[in-house]
mmCIF file with all atom_site columns, C-alpha atoms in Angstrom:
data_model
loop_
_atom_site.group_PDB
_atom_site.id
_atom_site.type_symbol
_atom_site.label_atom_id
_atom_site.label_alt_id
_atom_site.label_comp_id
_atom_site.label_asym_id
_atom_site.label_entity_id
_atom_site.label_seq_id
_atom_site.pdbx_PDB_ins_code
_atom_site.Cartn_x
_atom_site.Cartn_y
_atom_site.Cartn_z
_atom_site.occupancy
_atom_site.B_iso_or_equiv
_atom_site.pdbx_formal_charge
_atom_site.auth_seq_id
_atom_site.auth_comp_id
_atom_site.auth_asym_id
_atom_site.auth_atom_id
_atom_site.pdbx_PDB_model_num
ATOM 1   C CA . MET A 1 1   ? -14.916 55.597 33.483 1.00 0.00 ? 553 MET A CA 1
ATOM 2   C CA . THR A 1 2   ? -13.295 59.065 32.908 1.00 0.00 ? 554 THR A CA 1
ATOM 3   C CA . GLU A 1 3   ? -13.127 61.183 35.834 1.00 0.00 ? 555 GLU A CA 1
ATOM 4   C CA . LEU A 1 4   ? -14.274 64.739 34.588 1.00 0.00 ? 556 LEU A CA 1
ATOM 5   C CA . PRO A 1 5   ? -12.398 67.886 35.801 1.00 0.00 ? 557 PRO A CA 1
ATOM 6   C CA . GLY A 1 6   ? -13.890 70.886 37.399 1.00 0.00 ? 558 GLY A CA 1
ATOM 7   C CA . ALA A 1 7   ? -16.926 72.553 35.445 1.00 0.00 ? 559 ALA A CA 1
ATOM 8   C CA . VAL A 1 8   ? -16.039 76.184 34.213 1.00 0.00 ? 560 VAL A CA 1
ATOM 9   C CA . PRO A 1 9   ? -19.375 78.089 34.018 1.00 0.00 ? 561 PRO A CA 1
ATOM 10  C CA . GLU A 1 10  ? -20.041 80.629 31.287 1.00 0.00 ? 562 GLU A CA 1
ATOM 11  C CA . ILE A 1 11  ? -21.403 83.770 33.175 1.00 0.00 ? 563 ILE A CA 1
ATOM 12  C CA . PRO A 1 12  ? -23.124 86.283 30.959 1.00 0.00 ? 564 PRO A CA 1
ATOM 13  C CA . VAL A 1 13  ? -22.287 89.666 31.531 1.00 0.00 ? 565 VAL A CA 1
ATOM 14  C CA . ALA A 1 14  ? -23.430 93.082 29.640 1.00 0.00 ? 566 ALA A CA 1
ATOM 15  C CA . ASP A 1 15  ? -19.746 94.598 30.022 1.00 0.00 ? 567 ASP A CA 1
ATOM 16  C CA . ILE A 1 16  ? -16.915 92.541 30.246 1.00 0.00 ? 568 ILE A CA 1
ATOM 17  C CA . GLY A 1 17  ? -14.639 95.407 31.808 1.00 0.00 ? 569 GLY A CA 1
ATOM 18  C CA . GLU A 1 18  ? -17.099 96.366 34.273 1.00 0.00 ? 570 GLU A CA 1
ATOM 19  C CA . ALA A 1 19  ? -17.508 92.700 35.356 1.00 0.00 ? 571 ALA A CA 1
ATOM 20  C CA . ILE A 1 20  ? -13.813 92.016 35.474 1.00 0.00 ? 572 ILE A CA 1
ATOM 21  C CA . LYS A 1 21  ? -13.492 95.117 38.131 1.00 0.00 ? 573 LYS A CA 1
ATOM 22  C CA . TYR A 1 22  ? -16.469 93.597 40.219 1.00 0.00 ? 574 TYR A CA 1
ATOM 23  C CA . TYR A 1 23  ? -15.306 90.041 40.118 1.00 0.00 ? 575 TYR A CA 1
ATOM 24  C CA . GLU A 1 24  ? -11.636 91.347 41.217 1.00 0.00 ? 576 GLU A CA 1
ATOM 25  C CA . GLY A 1 25  ? -12.450 93.906 43.393 1.00 0.00 ? 577 GLY A CA 1
ATOM 26  C CA . ARG A 1 26  ? -15.467 92.399 45.245 1.00 0.00 ? 578 ARG A CA 1
ATOM 27  C CA . LEU A 1 27  ? -15.388 88.509 44.980 1.00 0.00 ? 579 LEU A CA 1
ATOM 28  C CA . GLY A 1 28  ? -11.394 88.477 44.657 1.00 0.00 ? 580 GLY A CA 1
ATOM 29  C CA . PHE A 1 29  ? -11.175 86.582 41.526 1.00 0.00 ? 581 PHE A CA 1
ATOM 30  C CA . GLU A 1 30  ? -7.952  87.053 39.186 1.00 0.00 ? 582 GLU A CA 1
ATOM 31  C CA . THR A 1 31  ? -7.841  87.801 35.309 1.00 0.00 ? 583 THR A CA 1
ATOM 32  C CA . ASP A 1 32  ? -6.196  84.907 33.860 1.00 0.00 ? 584 ASP A CA 1
ATOM 33  C CA . TRP A 1 33  ? -6.923  86.521 30.283 1.00 0.00 ? 585 TRP A CA 1
ATOM 34  C CA . ALA A 1 34  ? -9.276  88.943 28.451 1.00 0.00 ? 586 ALA A CA 1
ATOM 35  C CA . ASP A 1 35  ? -10.658 89.345 24.762 1.00 0.00 ? 587 ASP A CA 1
ATOM 36  C CA . ILE A 1 36  ? -12.672 92.323 25.090 1.00 0.00 ? 588 ILE A CA 1
ATOM 37  C CA . GLU A 1 37  ? -13.223 92.478 20.996 1.00 0.00 ? 589 GLU A CA 1
ATOM 38  C CA . LEU A 1 38  ? -14.143 88.589 21.832 1.00 0.00 ? 590 LEU A CA 1
ATOM 39  C CA . GLY A 1 39  ? -16.183 89.411 24.326 1.00 0.00 ? 591 GLY A CA 1
ATOM 40  C CA . LEU A 1 40  ? -14.980 86.986 26.449 1.00 0.00 ? 592 LEU A CA 1
ATOM 41  C CA . ALA A 1 41  ? -12.747 86.680 29.487 1.00 0.00 ? 593 ALA A CA 1
ATOM 42  C CA . GLY A 1 42  ? -11.303 84.043 32.058 1.00 0.00 ? 594 GLY A CA 1
ATOM 43  C CA . ILE A 1 43  ? -11.190 84.791 35.405 1.00 0.00 ? 595 ILE A CA 1
ATOM 44  C CA . SER A 1 44  ? -10.233 82.193 38.471 1.00 0.00 ? 596 SER A CA 1
ATOM 45  C CA . SER A 1 45  ? -9.744  82.033 42.121 1.00 0.00 ? 597 SER A CA 1
ATOM 46  C CA . GLY A 1 46  ? -8.043  79.099 43.637 1.00 0.00 ? 598 GLY A CA 1
ATOM 47  C CA . HIS A 1 47  ? -9.579  75.769 41.865 1.00 0.00 ? 599 HIS A CA 1
ATOM 48  C CA . CYS A 1 48  ? -12.780 77.897 40.883 1.00 0.00 ? 600 CYS A CA 1
ATOM 49  C CA . ARG A 1 49  ? -12.646 78.993 37.042 1.00 0.00 ? 601 ARG A CA 1
ATOM 50  C CA . LEU A 1 50  ? -15.307 81.281 35.234 1.00 0.00 ? 602 LEU A CA 1
ATOM 51  C CA . PHE A 1 51  ? -15.548 82.285 31.743 1.00 0.00 ? 603 PHE A CA 1
ATOM 52  C CA . LEU A 1 52  ? -17.336 86.007 31.332 1.00 0.00 ? 604 LEU A CA 1
ATOM 53  C CA . SER A 1 53  ? -19.004 86.439 28.127 1.00 0.00 ? 605 SER A CA 1
ATOM 54  C CA . SER A 1 54  ? -20.993 89.101 26.664 1.00 0.00 ? 606 SER A CA 1
ATOM 55  C CA . SER A 1 55  ? -24.028 89.533 24.571 1.00 0.00 ? 607 SER A CA 1
ATOM 56  C CA . ARG A 1 56  ? -22.070 89.550 21.324 1.00 0.00 ? 608 ARG A CA 1
ATOM 57  C CA . PHE A 1 57  ? -19.915 86.491 22.112 1.00 0.00 ? 609 PHE A CA 1
ATOM 58  C CA . ARG A 1 58  ? -23.290 84.476 23.329 1.00 0.00 ? 610 ARG A CA 1
ATOM 59  C CA . LYS A 1 59  ? -25.356 85.934 20.162 1.00 0.00 ? 611 LYS A CA 1
ATOM 60  C CA . PRO A 1 60  ? -24.446 83.204 17.663 1.00 0.00 ? 612 PRO A CA 1
ATOM 61  C CA . SER A 1 61  ? -25.279 80.248 20.228 1.00 0.00 ? 613 SER A CA 1
ATOM 62  C CA . GLY A 1 62  ? -28.390 82.093 21.701 1.00 0.00 ? 614 GLY A CA 1
ATOM 63  C CA . LYS A 1 63  ? -27.657 81.713 25.285 1.00 0.00 ? 615 LYS A CA 1
ATOM 64  C CA . VAL A 1 64  ? -28.966 84.120 27.882 1.00 0.00 ? 616 VAL A CA 1
ATOM 65  C CA . GLY A 1 65  ? -28.692 84.901 31.522 1.00 0.00 ? 617 GLY A CA 1
ATOM 66  C CA . PRO A 1 66  ? -28.680 85.141 34.149 1.00 0.00 ? 618 PRO A CA 1
ATOM 67  C CA . VAL A 1 67  ? -27.431 81.991 35.837 1.00 0.00 ? 619 VAL A CA 1
ATOM 68  C CA . SER A 1 68  ? -26.569 80.388 39.097 1.00 0.00 ? 620 SER A CA 1
ATOM 69  C CA . THR A 1 69  ? -23.644 78.792 40.127 1.00 0.00 ? 621 THR A CA 1
ATOM 70  C CA . TRP A 1 70  ? -23.230 76.645 43.087 1.00 0.00 ? 622 TRP A CA 1
ATOM 71  C CA . LEU A 1 71  ? -19.833 76.345 44.733 1.00 0.00 ? 623 LEU A CA 1
ATOM 72  C CA . ASN A 1 72  ? -19.379 73.578 47.077 1.00 0.00 ? 624 ASN A CA 1
ATOM 73  C CA . MET A 1 73  ? -16.997 74.502 49.924 1.00 0.00 ? 625 MET A CA 1
ATOM 74  C CA . GLU A 1 74  ? -15.306 71.952 52.167 1.00 0.00 ? 626 GLU A CA 1
ATOM 75  C CA . SER A 1 75  ? -16.821 72.975 55.515 1.00 0.00 ? 627 SER A CA 1
ATOM 76  C CA . LYS A 1 76  ? -19.184 75.254 57.456 1.00 0.00 ? 628 LYS A CA 1
ATOM 77  C CA . ALA A 1 77  ? -16.011 77.689 58.218 1.00 0.00 ? 629 ALA A CA 1
ATOM 78  C CA . GLU A 1 78  ? -15.168 77.984 54.809 1.00 0.00 ? 630 GLU A CA 1
ATOM 79  C CA . VAL A 1 79  ? -18.836 79.084 53.664 1.00 0.00 ? 631 VAL A CA 1
ATOM 80  C CA . ASP A 1 80  ? -18.648 81.649 56.601 1.00 0.00 ? 632 ASP A CA 1
ATOM 81  C CA . ASN A 1 81  ? -15.067 82.814 55.689 1.00 0.00 ? 633 ASN A CA 1
ATOM 82  C CA . LEU A 1 82  ? -16.190 83.391 52.225 1.00 0.00 ? 634 LEU A CA 1
ATOM 83  C CA . TYR A 1 83  ? -19.187 85.401 53.246 1.00 0.00 ? 635 TYR A CA 1
ATOM 84  C CA . GLN A 1 84  ? -17.068 87.356 55.515 1.00 0.00 ? 636 GLN A CA 1
ATOM 85  C CA . GLN A 1 85  ? -14.481 88.111 52.651 1.00 0.00 ? 637 GLN A CA 1
ATOM 86  C CA . TRP A 1 86  ? -17.472 88.954 50.315 1.00 0.00 ? 638 TRP A CA 1
ATOM 87  C CA . SER A 1 87  ? -19.147 91.337 52.353 1.00 0.00 ? 639 SER A CA 1
ATOM 88  C CA . SER A 1 88  ? -15.979 93.353 53.547 1.00 0.00 ? 640 SER A CA 1
ATOM 89  C CA . ARG A 1 89  ? -15.236 93.763 49.852 1.00 0.00 ? 641 ARG A CA 1
ATOM 90  C CA . ASN A 1 90  ? -18.990 95.279 49.737 1.00 0.00 ? 642 ASN A CA 1
ATOM 91  C CA . ALA A 1 91  ? -20.079 92.270 47.309 1.00 0.00 ? 643 ALA A CA 1
ATOM 92  C CA . THR A 1 92  ? -23.789 92.041 46.374 1.00 0.00 ? 644 THR A CA 1
ATOM 93  C CA . VAL A 1 93  ? -24.790 89.597 49.340 1.00 0.00 ? 645 VAL A CA 1
ATOM 94  C CA . ILE A 1 94  ? -28.383 88.160 49.071 1.00 0.00 ? 646 ILE A CA 1
ATOM 95  C CA . SER A 1 95  ? -28.692 86.172 52.071 1.00 0.00 ? 647 SER A CA 1
ATOM 96  C CA . ALA A 1 96  ? -26.291 85.664 55.160 1.00 0.00 ? 648 ALA A CA 1
ATOM 97  C CA . PRO A 1 97  ? -25.203 81.968 55.809 1.00 0.00 ? 649 PRO A CA 1
ATOM 98  C CA . GLU A 1 98  ? -27.299 79.920 57.389 1.00 0.00 ? 650 GLU A CA 1
ATOM 99  C CA . SER A 1 99  ? -27.876 76.047 58.446 1.00 0.00 ? 651 SER A CA 1
ATOM 100 C CA . LYS A 1 100 ? -30.828 74.798 56.453 1.00 0.00 ? 652 LYS A CA 1
ATOM 101 C CA . PRO A 1 101 ? -33.268 72.398 57.126 1.00 0.00 ? 653 PRO A CA 1
ATOM 102 C CA . TRP A 1 102 ? -32.382 70.364 54.055 1.00 0.00 ? 654 TRP A CA 1
ATOM 103 C CA . GLY A 1 103 ? -28.455 69.929 55.192 1.00 0.00 ? 655 GLY A CA 1
ATOM 104 C CA . LEU A 1 104 ? -26.755 72.829 53.669 1.00 0.00 ? 656 LEU A CA 1
ATOM 105 C CA . HIS A 1 105 ? -24.865 75.538 55.264 1.00 0.00 ? 657 HIS A CA 1
ATOM 106 C CA . GLU A 1 106 ? -25.146 78.371 52.679 1.00 0.00 ? 658 GLU A CA 1
ATOM 107 C CA . PHE A 1 107 ? -25.228 81.820 51.720 1.00 0.00 ? 659 PHE A CA 1
ATOM 108 C CA . THR A 1 108 ? -25.957 83.443 48.476 1.00 0.00 ? 660 THR A CA 1
ATOM 109 C CA . ALA A 1 109 ? -24.502 86.417 46.386 1.00 0.00 ? 661 ALA A CA 1
ATOM 110 C CA . ALA A 1 110 ? -25.087 88.305 43.316 1.00 0.00 ? 662 ALA A CA 1
ATOM 111 C CA . ASP A 1 111 ? -23.138 90.392 40.466 1.00 0.00 ? 663 ASP A CA 1
ATOM 112 C CA . HIS A 1 112 ? -24.463 93.467 39.041 1.00 0.00 ? 664 HIS A CA 1
ATOM 113 C CA . ASP A 1 113 ? -25.561 91.580 35.937 1.00 0.00 ? 665 ASP A CA 1
ATOM 114 C CA . GLY A 1 114 ? -28.044 89.246 38.419 1.00 0.00 ? 666 GLY A CA 1
ATOM 115 C CA . ASN A 1 115 ? -26.169 86.138 38.036 1.00 0.00 ? 667 ASN A CA 1
ATOM 116 C CA . THR A 1 116 ? -26.057 84.450 41.596 1.00 0.00 ? 668 THR A CA 1
ATOM 117 C CA . PHE A 1 117 ? -23.665 82.351 43.451 1.00 0.00 ? 669 PHE A CA 1
ATOM 118 C CA . ARG A 1 118 ? -24.928 80.042 45.895 1.00 0.00 ? 670 ARG A CA 1
ATOM 119 C CA . ILE A 1 119 ? -22.123 79.244 48.314 1.00 0.00 ? 671 ILE A CA 1
ATOM 120 C CA . PHE A 1 120 ? -22.720 75.845 50.166 1.00 0.00 ? 672 PHE A CA 1
ATOM 121 C CA . TYR A 1 121 ? -21.196 73.137 52.405 1.00 0.00 ? 673 TYR A CA 1
ATOM 122 C CA . ASP A 1 122 ? -23.409 69.935 52.570 1.00 0.00 ? 674 ASP A CA 1
ATOM 123 C CA . PHE A 1 123 ? -23.324 69.050 56.276 1.00 0.00 ? 675 PHE A CA 1
ATOM 124 C CA . ALA A 1 124 ? -25.873 66.486 55.951 1.00 0.00 ? 676 ALA A CA 1
ATOM 125 C CA . THR A 1 125 ? -24.966 64.034 53.109 1.00 0.00 ? 677 THR A CA 1
ATOM 126 C CA . PRO A 1 126 ? -21.819 62.854 55.576 1.00 0.00 ? 678 PRO A CA 1
ATOM 127 C CA . GLU A 1 127 ? -24.335 62.086 58.636 1.00 0.00 ? 679 GLU A CA 1
ATOM 128 C CA . ARG A 1 128 ? -26.839 60.496 56.521 1.00 0.00 ? 680 ARG A CA 1
ATOM 129 C CA . GLU A 1 129 ? -23.571 58.200 55.015 1.00 0.00 ? 681 GLU A CA 1
ATOM 130 C CA . LYS A 1 130 ? -22.733 57.544 58.624 1.00 0.00 ? 682 LYS A CA 1
ATOM 131 C CA . GLU A 1 131 ? -26.117 56.465 59.175 1.00 0.00 ? 683 GLU A CA 1
ATOM 132 C CA . ALA A 1 132 ? -26.634 54.259 56.440 1.00 0.00 ? 684 ALA A CA 1
ATOM 133 C CA . ALA A 1 133 ? -23.284 52.722 57.550 1.00 0.00 ? 685 ALA A CA 1
ATOM 134 C CA . ARG A 1 134 ? -24.447 52.277 61.189 1.00 0.00 ? 686 ARG A CA 1
ATOM 135 C CA . VAL A 1 135 ? -27.730 50.687 59.749 1.00 0.00 ? 687 VAL A CA 1
ATOM 136 C CA . ARG A 1 136 ? -25.469 48.226 57.587 1.00 0.00 ? 688 ARG A CA 1
ATOM 137 C CA . LEU A 1 137 ? -23.564 47.107 60.694 1.00 0.00 ? 689 LEU A CA 1
ATOM 138 C CA . ALA A 1 138 ? -26.307 46.226 62.487 1.00 0.00 ? 690 ALA A CA 1
ATOM 139 C CA . ALA A 1 139 ? -28.152 44.519 60.106 1.00 0.00 ? 691 ALA A CA 1
ATOM 140 C CA . GLY A 1 140 ? -24.962 42.495 59.129 1.00 0.00 ? 692 GLY A CA 1
ATOM 141 C CA . ASP A 1 141 ? -24.985 41.675 62.898 1.00 0.00 ? 693 ASP A CA 1
ATOM 142 C CA . LEU A 1 142 ? -28.499 40.761 63.076 1.00 0.00 ? 694 LEU A CA 1
ATOM 143 C CA . HIS A 1 143 ? -27.952 37.994 60.329 1.00 0.00 ? 695 HIS A CA 1
ATOM 144 C CA . ARG A 1 144 ? -25.048 36.332 62.577 1.00 0.00 ? 696 ARG A CA 1
#
């Protein structure tokens, strides 16, 4: 089966120029390219790539917003570090990092167009996988 690359969400914004300023200044993204006339810009931070699109660019397809983008971090520490970075840059943070009962350590932030970013680390899945392996191992021992 073909392995898929990372997705590149299209984030609807009212003003490309203002959105670029926010994403660069508050969220630490870099602008890879921008076509203000077209109403589209490509931005990135590390392995995360996003498109910012104006209503003019989205009009032919009928796409509207806002949208939610989930960013899956590698650890609780990465979630907490990004929260500190974005908070120190006065990004719009909706909720502080918290370990939820459903197994995600997460926080939520937003841009000035109402698009949200849910930054999370899934700490429950590795624990569930360890438990399933223990159960399989124990079940194998019972069949001997």
